[in-house]
């Protein structure tokens, strides 16, 4: 459903929704997952430190682009950033469904969907309120 929602936004030329869905929500979710994975791999001394740092930096860079782009776009909207806040919720809800669907895989890493959802919400709250 997340993919279909993004495809529909792209099809109708809705740049704001595509930035919200991909660069804000999806990249924040990716960073939340990679942070937890990275911590677990470090605890078990798996290695691949350079690669893990590169992947996290890439997620952070993509997310930062989305945050900056949405801040720029908010200056052109009649109600500023408050006009964007309501558009985030549908993508957050769809991300929640993806998190729940990944529950079995998360539990294999001693994680819960609730923990990942909380990490995502923290990232989104920080960015939306910034």
Short mmCIF file of C-alpha atoms in Angstrom, two decimals:
data_model
loop_
_atom_site.label_atom_id
_atom_site.label_comp_id
_atom_site.label_asym_id
_atom_site.label_seq_id
_atom_site.Cartn_x
_atom_site.Cartn_y
_atom_site.Cartn_z
CA UNK A 1 0.00 0.00 0.00
CA UNK A 2 2.87 2.40 0.76
CA UNK A 3 4.28 1.82 -2.71
CA UNK A 4 0.87 2.27 -4.34
CA UNK A 5 0.28 5.50 -2.44
CA UNK A 6 3.65 6.87 -3.56
CA UNK A 7 3.08 5.76 -7.13
CA UNK A 8 -0.29 7.52 -7.16
CA UNK A 9 1.30 10.70 -5.79
CA UNK A 10 3.99 10.57 -8.47
CA UNK A 11 1.40 9.87 -11.17
CA UNK A 12 -0.58 12.97 -10.24
CA UNK A 13 2.62 15.03 -9.99
CA UNK A 14 2.31 15.61 -6.24
CA UNK A 15 5.89 16.48 -5.42
CA UNK A 16 5.16 17.29 -1.77
CA UNK A 17 3.60 13.89 -1.09
CA UNK A 18 6.46 12.07 -2.81
CA UNK A 19 9.00 13.94 -0.66
CA UNK A 20 6.99 13.25 2.50
CA UNK A 21 6.58 9.57 1.69
CA UNK A 22 10.09 8.82 0.52
CA UNK A 23 12.50 11.31 2.02
CA UNK A 24 10.77 12.03 5.32
CA UNK A 25 8.90 8.89 6.42
CA UNK A 26 10.62 6.06 4.55
CA UNK A 27 14.14 7.36 5.16
CA UNK A 28 13.34 7.95 8.85
CA UNK A 29 12.09 4.37 9.08
CA UNK A 30 15.22 3.11 7.34
CA UNK A 31 17.42 5.00 9.76
CA UNK A 32 15.46 3.70 12.76
CA UNK A 33 15.88 0.12 11.56
CA UNK A 34 19.54 0.54 10.66
CA UNK A 35 20.34 2.14 14.00
CA UNK A 36 18.90 -0.85 15.86
CA UNK A 37 20.59 -3.31 13.50
CA UNK A 38 23.89 -1.48 13.84
CA UNK A 39 23.69 -1.60 17.64
CA UNK A 40 23.03 -5.34 17.57
CA UNK A 41 25.85 -6.02 15.12
CA UNK A 42 28.22 -3.96 17.27
CA UNK A 43 27.24 -5.89 20.40
CA UNK A 44 28.07 -9.14 18.63
CA UNK A 45 31.26 -7.71 17.10
CA UNK A 46 30.14 -8.63 13.58
CA UNK A 47 32.36 -6.08 11.88
CA UNK A 48 31.47 -4.28 8.67
CA UNK A 49 31.74 -1.04 10.64
CA UNK A 50 32.67 1.09 7.64
CA UNK A 51 29.80 -0.28 5.56
CA UNK A 52 27.32 0.19 8.41
CA UNK A 53 28.42 3.80 8.87
CA UNK A 54 28.12 4.42 5.14
CA UNK A 55 24.57 3.03 5.01
CA UNK A 56 23.45 5.07 8.02
CA UNK A 57 25.05 8.22 6.61
CA UNK A 58 23.24 7.64 3.34
CA UNK A 59 19.88 7.28 5.11
CA UNK A 60 20.58 10.40 7.17
CA UNK A 61 21.55 12.36 4.08
CA UNK A 62 18.39 11.39 2.20
CA UNK A 63 16.26 12.21 5.23
CA UNK A 64 18.01 15.57 5.74
CA UNK A 65 17.29 16.42 2.11
CA UNK A 66 13.60 15.70 2.68
CA UNK A 67 13.48 17.80 5.83
CA UNK A 68 15.19 20.73 4.12
CA UNK A 69 13.02 20.42 1.01
CA UNK A 70 9.82 20.34 3.05
CA UNK A 71 10.96 23.37 5.05
CA UNK A 72 11.56 25.17 1.77
CA UNK A 73 8.19 24.10 0.38
CA UNK A 74 6.41 25.14 3.58
CA UNK A 75 7.41 28.74 2.90
CA UNK A 76 5.36 28.65 -0.31
CA UNK A 77 2.17 27.22 1.24
CA UNK A 78 -0.65 29.35 2.68
CA UNK A 79 -0.51 27.68 6.11
CA UNK A 80 3.22 26.91 6.12
CA UNK A 81 4.43 23.81 7.88
CA UNK A 82 1.02 23.19 9.48
CA UNK A 83 -0.25 22.49 5.95
CA UNK A 84 2.30 19.68 5.70
CA UNK A 85 1.63 18.06 9.07
CA UNK A 86 -1.67 16.50 8.01
CA UNK A 87 -0.09 15.09 4.87
CA UNK A 88 2.47 13.15 6.91
CA UNK A 89 -0.08 11.10 8.85
CA UNK A 90 -1.24 8.80 6.01
CA UNK A 91 2.37 7.86 5.24
CA UNK A 92 3.10 7.33 8.94
CA UNK A 93 0.09 5.03 9.17
CA UNK A 94 1.22 3.05 6.13
CA UNK A 95 4.72 2.81 7.62
CA UNK A 96 3.13 1.43 10.77
CA UNK A 97 1.52 -1.32 8.72
CA UNK A 98 4.91 -2.17 7.19
CA UNK A 99 6.46 -2.28 10.65
CA UNK A 100 3.72 -4.59 11.92
CA UNK A 101 4.09 -6.85 8.87
CA UNK A 102 7.81 -7.13 9.63
CA UNK A 103 7.13 -8.19 13.21
CA UNK A 104 8.41 -11.76 12.83
CA UNK A 105 11.70 -10.55 11.34
CA UNK A 106 12.04 -7.88 14.02
CA UNK A 107 11.50 -10.42 16.79
CA UNK A 108 14.36 -12.49 15.35
CA UNK A 109 16.55 -9.52 16.29
CA UNK A 110 14.90 -9.16 19.73
CA UNK A 111 13.00 -6.08 18.56
CA UNK A 112 9.32 -5.30 18.62
CA UNK A 113 7.20 -3.40 16.14
CA UNK A 114 6.32 -1.00 18.96
CA UNK A 115 10.00 -0.15 19.51
CA UNK A 116 10.58 0.59 15.83
CA UNK A 117 7.34 2.59 15.62
CA UNK A 118 8.44 4.65 18.63
CA UNK A 119 11.83 5.28 17.00
CA UNK A 120 10.08 6.41 13.82
CA UNK A 121 7.69 8.67 15.72
CA UNK A 122 10.58 10.25 17.59
CA UNK A 123 12.37 11.06 14.34
CA UNK A 124 9.23 12.45 12.74
CA UNK A 125 8.34 14.53 15.80
CA UNK A 126 11.83 16.02 15.88
CA UNK A 127 11.67 16.96 12.23
CA UNK A 128 8.09 18.20 12.12
CA UNK A 129 8.58 20.35 15.20
CA UNK A 130 11.99 21.65 14.13
#
